[in-house]
PDB file of C-alpha atoms and ligand atoms in Angstrom:
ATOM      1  CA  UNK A   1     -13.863 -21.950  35.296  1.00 87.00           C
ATOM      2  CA  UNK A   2     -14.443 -25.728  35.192  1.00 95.00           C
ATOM      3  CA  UNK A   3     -11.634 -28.138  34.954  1.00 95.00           C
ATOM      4  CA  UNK A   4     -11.902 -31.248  33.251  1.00 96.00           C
ATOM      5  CA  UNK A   5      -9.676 -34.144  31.997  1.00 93.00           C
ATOM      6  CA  UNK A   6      -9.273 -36.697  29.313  1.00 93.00           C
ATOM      7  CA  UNK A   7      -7.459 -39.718  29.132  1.00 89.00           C
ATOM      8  CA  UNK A   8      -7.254 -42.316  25.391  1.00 90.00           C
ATOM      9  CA  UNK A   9      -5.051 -44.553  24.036  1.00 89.00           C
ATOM     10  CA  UNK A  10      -4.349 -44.567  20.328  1.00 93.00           C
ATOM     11  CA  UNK A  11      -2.140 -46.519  17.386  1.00 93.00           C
ATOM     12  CA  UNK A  12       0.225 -44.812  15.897  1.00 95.00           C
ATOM     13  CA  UNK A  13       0.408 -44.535  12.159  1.00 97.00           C
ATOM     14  CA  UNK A  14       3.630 -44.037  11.321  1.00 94.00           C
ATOM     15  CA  UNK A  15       6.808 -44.263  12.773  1.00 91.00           C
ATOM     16  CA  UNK A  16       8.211 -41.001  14.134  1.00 92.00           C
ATOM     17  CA  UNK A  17      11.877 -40.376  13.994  1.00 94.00           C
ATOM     18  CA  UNK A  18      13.314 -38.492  17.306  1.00 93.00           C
ATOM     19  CA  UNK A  19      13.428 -35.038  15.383  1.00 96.00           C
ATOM     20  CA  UNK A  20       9.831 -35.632  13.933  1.00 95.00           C
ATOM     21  CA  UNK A  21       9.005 -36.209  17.950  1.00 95.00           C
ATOM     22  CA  UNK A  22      11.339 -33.425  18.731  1.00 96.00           C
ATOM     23  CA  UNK A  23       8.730 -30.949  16.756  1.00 97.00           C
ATOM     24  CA  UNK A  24       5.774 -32.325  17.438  1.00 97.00           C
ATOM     25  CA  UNK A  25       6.319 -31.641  21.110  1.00 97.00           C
ATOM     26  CA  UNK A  26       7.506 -28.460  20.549  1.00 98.00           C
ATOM     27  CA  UNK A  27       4.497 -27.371  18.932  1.00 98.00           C
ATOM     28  CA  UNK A  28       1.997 -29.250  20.825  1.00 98.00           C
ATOM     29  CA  UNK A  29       3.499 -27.737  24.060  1.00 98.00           C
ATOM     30  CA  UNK A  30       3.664 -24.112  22.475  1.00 98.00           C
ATOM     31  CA  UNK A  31      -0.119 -24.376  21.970  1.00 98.00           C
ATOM     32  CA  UNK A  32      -1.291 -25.867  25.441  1.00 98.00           C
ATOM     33  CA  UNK A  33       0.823 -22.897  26.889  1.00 98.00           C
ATOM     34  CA  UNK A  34      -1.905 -20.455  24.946  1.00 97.00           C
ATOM     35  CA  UNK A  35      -4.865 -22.615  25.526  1.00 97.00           C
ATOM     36  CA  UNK A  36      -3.965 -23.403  29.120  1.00 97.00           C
ATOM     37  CA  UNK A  37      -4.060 -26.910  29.065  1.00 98.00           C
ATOM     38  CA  UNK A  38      -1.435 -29.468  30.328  1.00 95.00           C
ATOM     39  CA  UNK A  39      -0.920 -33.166  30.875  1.00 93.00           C
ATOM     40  CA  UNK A  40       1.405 -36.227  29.573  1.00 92.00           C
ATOM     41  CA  UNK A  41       1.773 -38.389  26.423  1.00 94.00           C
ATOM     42  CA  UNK A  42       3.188 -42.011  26.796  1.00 90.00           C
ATOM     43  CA  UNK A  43       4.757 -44.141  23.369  1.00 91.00           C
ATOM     44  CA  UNK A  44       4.313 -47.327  24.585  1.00 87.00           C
ATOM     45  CA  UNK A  45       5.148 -49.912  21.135  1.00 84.00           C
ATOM     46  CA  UNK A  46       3.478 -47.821  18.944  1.00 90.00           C
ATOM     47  CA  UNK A  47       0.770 -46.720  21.365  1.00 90.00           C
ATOM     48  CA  UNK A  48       0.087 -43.342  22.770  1.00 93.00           C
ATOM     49  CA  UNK A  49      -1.754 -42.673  25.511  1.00 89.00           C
ATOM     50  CA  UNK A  50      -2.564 -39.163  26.604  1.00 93.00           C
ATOM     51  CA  UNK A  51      -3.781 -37.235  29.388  1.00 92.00           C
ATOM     52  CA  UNK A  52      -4.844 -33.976  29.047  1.00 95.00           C
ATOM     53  CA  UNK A  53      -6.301 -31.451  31.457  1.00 95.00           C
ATOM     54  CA  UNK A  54      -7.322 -27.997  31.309  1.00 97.00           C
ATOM     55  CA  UNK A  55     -10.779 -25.367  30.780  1.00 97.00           C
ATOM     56  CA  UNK A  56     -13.151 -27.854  30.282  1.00 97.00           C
ATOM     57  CA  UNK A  57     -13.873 -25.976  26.471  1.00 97.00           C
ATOM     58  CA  UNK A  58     -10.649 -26.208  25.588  1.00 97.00           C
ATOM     59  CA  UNK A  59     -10.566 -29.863  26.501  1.00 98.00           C
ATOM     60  CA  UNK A  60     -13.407 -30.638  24.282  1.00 97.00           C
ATOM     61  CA  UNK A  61     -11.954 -28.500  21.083  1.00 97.00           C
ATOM     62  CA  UNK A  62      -8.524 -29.696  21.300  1.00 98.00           C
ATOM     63  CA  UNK A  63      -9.965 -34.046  22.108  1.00 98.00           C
ATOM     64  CA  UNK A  64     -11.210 -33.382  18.696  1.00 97.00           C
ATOM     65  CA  UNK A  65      -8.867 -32.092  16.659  1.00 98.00           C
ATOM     66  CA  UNK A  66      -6.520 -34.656  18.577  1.00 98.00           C
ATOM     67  CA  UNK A  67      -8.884 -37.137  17.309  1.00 97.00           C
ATOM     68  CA  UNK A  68      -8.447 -36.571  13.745  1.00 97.00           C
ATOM     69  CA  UNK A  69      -5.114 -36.328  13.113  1.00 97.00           C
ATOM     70  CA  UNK A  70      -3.921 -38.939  10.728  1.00 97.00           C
ATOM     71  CA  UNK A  71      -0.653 -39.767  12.816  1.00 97.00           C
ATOM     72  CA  UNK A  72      -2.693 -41.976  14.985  1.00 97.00           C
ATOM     73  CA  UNK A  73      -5.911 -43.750  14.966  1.00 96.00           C
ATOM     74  CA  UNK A  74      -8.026 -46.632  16.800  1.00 92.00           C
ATOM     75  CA  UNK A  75      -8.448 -43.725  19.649  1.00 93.00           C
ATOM     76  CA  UNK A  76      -9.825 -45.673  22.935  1.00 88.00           C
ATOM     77  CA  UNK A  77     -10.957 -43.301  25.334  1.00 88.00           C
ATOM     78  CA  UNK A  78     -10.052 -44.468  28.839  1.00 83.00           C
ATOM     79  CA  UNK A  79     -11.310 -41.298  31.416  1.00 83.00           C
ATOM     80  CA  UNK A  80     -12.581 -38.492  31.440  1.00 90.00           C
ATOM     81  CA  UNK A  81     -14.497 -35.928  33.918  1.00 92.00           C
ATOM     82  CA  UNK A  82     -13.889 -32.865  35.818  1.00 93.00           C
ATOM     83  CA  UNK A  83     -11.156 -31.979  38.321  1.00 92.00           C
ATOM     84  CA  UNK A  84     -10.649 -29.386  41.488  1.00 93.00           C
ATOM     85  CA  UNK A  85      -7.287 -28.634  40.789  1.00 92.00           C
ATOM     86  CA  UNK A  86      -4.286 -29.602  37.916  1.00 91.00           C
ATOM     87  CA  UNK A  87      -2.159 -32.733  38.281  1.00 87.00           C
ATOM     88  CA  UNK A  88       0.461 -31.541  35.859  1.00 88.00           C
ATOM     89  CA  UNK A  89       0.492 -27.645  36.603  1.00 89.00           C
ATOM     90  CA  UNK A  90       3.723 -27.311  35.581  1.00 89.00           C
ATOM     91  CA  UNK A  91       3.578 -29.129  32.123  1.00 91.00           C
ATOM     92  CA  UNK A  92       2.828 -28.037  28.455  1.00 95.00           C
ATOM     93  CA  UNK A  93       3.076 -32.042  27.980  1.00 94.00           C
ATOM     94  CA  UNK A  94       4.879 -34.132  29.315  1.00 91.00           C
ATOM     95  CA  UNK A  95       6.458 -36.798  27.215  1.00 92.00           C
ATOM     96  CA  UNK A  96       8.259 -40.659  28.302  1.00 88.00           C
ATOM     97  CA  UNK A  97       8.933 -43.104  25.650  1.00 89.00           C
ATOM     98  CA  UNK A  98       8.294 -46.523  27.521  1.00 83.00           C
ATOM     99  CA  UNK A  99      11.171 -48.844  25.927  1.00 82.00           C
ATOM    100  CA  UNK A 100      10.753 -52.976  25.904  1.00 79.00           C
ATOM    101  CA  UNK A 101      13.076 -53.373  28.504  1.00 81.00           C
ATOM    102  CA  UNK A 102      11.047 -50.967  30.785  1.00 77.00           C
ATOM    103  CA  UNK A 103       8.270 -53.151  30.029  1.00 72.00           C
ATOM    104  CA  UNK A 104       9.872 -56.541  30.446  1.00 75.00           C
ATOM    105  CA  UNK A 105      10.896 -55.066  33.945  1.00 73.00           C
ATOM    106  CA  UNK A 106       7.191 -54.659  34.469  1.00 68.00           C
ATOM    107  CA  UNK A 107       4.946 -57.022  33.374  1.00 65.00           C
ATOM    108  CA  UNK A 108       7.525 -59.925  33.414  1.00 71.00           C
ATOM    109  CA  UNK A 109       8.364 -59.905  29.223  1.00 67.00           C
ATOM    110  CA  UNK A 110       7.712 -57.312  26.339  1.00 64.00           C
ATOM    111  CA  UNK A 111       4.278 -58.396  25.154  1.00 68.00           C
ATOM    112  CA  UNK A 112       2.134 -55.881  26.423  1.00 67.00           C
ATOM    113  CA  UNK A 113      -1.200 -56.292  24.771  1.00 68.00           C
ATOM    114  CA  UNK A 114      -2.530 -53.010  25.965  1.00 69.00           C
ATOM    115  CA  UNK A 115      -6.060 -52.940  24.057  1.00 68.00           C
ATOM    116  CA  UNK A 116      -6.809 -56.035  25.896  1.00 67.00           C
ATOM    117  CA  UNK A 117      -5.441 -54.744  29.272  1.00 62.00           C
ATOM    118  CA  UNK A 118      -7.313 -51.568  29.209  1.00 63.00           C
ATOM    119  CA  UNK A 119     -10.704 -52.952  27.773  1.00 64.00           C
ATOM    120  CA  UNK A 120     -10.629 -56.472  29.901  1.00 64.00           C
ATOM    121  CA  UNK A 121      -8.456 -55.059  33.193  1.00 57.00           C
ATOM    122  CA  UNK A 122     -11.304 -53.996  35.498  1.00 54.00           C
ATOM    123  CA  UNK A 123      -8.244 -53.020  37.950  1.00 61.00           C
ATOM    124  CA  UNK A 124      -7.162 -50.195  36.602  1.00 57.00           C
ATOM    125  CA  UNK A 125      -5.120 -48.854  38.726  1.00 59.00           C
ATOM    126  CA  UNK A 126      -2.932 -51.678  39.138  1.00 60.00           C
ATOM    127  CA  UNK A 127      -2.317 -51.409  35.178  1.00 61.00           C
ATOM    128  CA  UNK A 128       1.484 -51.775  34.368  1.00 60.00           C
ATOM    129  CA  UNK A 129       0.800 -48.752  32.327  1.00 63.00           C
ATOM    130  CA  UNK A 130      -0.404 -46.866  34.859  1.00 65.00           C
ATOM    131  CA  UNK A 131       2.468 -47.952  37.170  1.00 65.00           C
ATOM    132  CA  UNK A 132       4.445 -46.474  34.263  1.00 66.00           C
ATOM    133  CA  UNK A 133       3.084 -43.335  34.541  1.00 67.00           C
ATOM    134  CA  UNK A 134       3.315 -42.997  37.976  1.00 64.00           C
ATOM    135  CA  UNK A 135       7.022 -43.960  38.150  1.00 66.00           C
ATOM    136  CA  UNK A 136       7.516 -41.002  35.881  1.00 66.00           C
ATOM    137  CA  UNK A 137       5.533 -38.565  37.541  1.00 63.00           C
ATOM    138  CA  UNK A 138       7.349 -39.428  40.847  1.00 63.00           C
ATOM    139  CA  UNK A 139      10.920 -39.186  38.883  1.00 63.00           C
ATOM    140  CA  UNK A 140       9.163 -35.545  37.824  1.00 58.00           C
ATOM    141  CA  UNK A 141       8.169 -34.328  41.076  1.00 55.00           C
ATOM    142  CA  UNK A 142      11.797 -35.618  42.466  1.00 56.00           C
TER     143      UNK A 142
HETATM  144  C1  FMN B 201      -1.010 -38.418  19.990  1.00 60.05           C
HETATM  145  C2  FMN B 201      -1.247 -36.954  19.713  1.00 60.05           C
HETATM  146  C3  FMN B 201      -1.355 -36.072  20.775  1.00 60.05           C
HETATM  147  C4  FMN B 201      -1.561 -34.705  20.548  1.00 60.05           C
HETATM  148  N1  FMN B 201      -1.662 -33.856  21.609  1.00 60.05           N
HETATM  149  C5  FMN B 201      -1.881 -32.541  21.390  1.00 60.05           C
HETATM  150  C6  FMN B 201      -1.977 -31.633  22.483  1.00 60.05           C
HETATM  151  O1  FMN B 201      -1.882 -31.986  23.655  1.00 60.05           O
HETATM  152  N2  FMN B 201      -2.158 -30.325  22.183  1.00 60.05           N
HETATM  153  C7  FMN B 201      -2.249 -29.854  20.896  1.00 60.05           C
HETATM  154  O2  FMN B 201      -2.408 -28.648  20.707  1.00 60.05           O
HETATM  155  N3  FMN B 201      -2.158 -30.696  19.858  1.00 60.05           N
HETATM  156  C8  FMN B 201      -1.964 -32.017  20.066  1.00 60.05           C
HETATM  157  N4  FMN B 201      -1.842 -32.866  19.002  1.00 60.05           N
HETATM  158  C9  FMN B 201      -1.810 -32.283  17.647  1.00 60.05           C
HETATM  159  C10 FMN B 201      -3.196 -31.935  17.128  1.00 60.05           C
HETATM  160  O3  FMN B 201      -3.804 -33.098  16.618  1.00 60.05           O
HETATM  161  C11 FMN B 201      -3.090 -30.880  16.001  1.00 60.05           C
HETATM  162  O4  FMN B 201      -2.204 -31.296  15.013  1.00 60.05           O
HETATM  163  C12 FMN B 201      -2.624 -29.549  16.491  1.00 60.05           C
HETATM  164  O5  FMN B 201      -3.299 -29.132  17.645  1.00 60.05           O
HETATM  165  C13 FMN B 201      -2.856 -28.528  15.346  1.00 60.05           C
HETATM  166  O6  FMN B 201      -2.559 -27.273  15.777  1.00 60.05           O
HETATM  167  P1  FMN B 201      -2.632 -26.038  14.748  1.00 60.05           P
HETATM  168  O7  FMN B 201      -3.829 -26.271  13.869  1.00 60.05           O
HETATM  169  O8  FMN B 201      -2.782 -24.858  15.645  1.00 60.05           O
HETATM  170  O9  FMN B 201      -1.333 -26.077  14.002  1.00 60.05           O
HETATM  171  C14 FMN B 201      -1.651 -34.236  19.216  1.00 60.05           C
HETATM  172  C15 FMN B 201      -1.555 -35.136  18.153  1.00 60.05           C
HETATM  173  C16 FMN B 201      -1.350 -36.477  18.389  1.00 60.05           C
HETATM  174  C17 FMN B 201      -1.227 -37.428  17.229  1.00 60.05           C
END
């Protein structure tokens, strides 16, 4: 069975209380259990960004129902392609809300203009977002 990976960054579309969040999650991460797929969702000021891995079928059913639902929109994909093994084995999904102050501590002050940074930053992996993401896997794995 191939494994393969996606990674995008959308807008959201409305603003999500915690309990709407709260269910959202819960379902999304009842459904990856059955379809075997795993991976982490960032809200970054109203921005998601998502990766997803899992049976590379899967993957390309669930990237497009993910791509039209109406709670987000302006999807950017950043990656995709096929893996060897899982990087989030042990996750339904999962989920960090990245706060200004997080950011501030970052990039040096809250204006994160991620569109641009993704689209113009040909060094990805020094992205602050990325950096982001790893701190949280690492706080995961500790
Ligand atoms: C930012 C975002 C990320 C999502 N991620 C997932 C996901 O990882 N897995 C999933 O099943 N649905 C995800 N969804 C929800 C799907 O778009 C869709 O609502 C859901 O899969 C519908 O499932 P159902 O038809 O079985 O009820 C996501 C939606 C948004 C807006």
């Amino acid at each position: 069975m191939q494994l393969k990976f996606v990674s995008y960054m959308s807008s959201q579309t409305q603003v999500m209380t915690k309990q709407n969040i709260e269910d959202f999650l819960f379902k999304i991460r009842e459904k990856n259990k059955r379809i075997a797929i795993t991976g982490i969702l960032l809200l970054i000021q109203g921005k998601f960004v998502q990766y997803i891995e899992g049976p590379a079928e899967e993957i390309d059913g669930i990237y497009d129902i993910i791509k039209n639902d109406k709670r987000h929109n302006n999807m950017i994909l950043l990656d995709s392609g096929t893996l060897d093994e899982r990087q989030f084995k042990n996750w339904s999904m999962a989920y960090k809300e990245v706060g200004d102050a997080q950011i501030k501590q970052i990039v040096g002050n809250q204006d994160l203009n991620l569109e641009g940074a993704f689209l113009e930053n040909k060094n990805l992996e020094k992205h602050p977002v990325l950096k982001v993401l790893y701190d949280f896997i690492k706080t995961l794995s500790s």
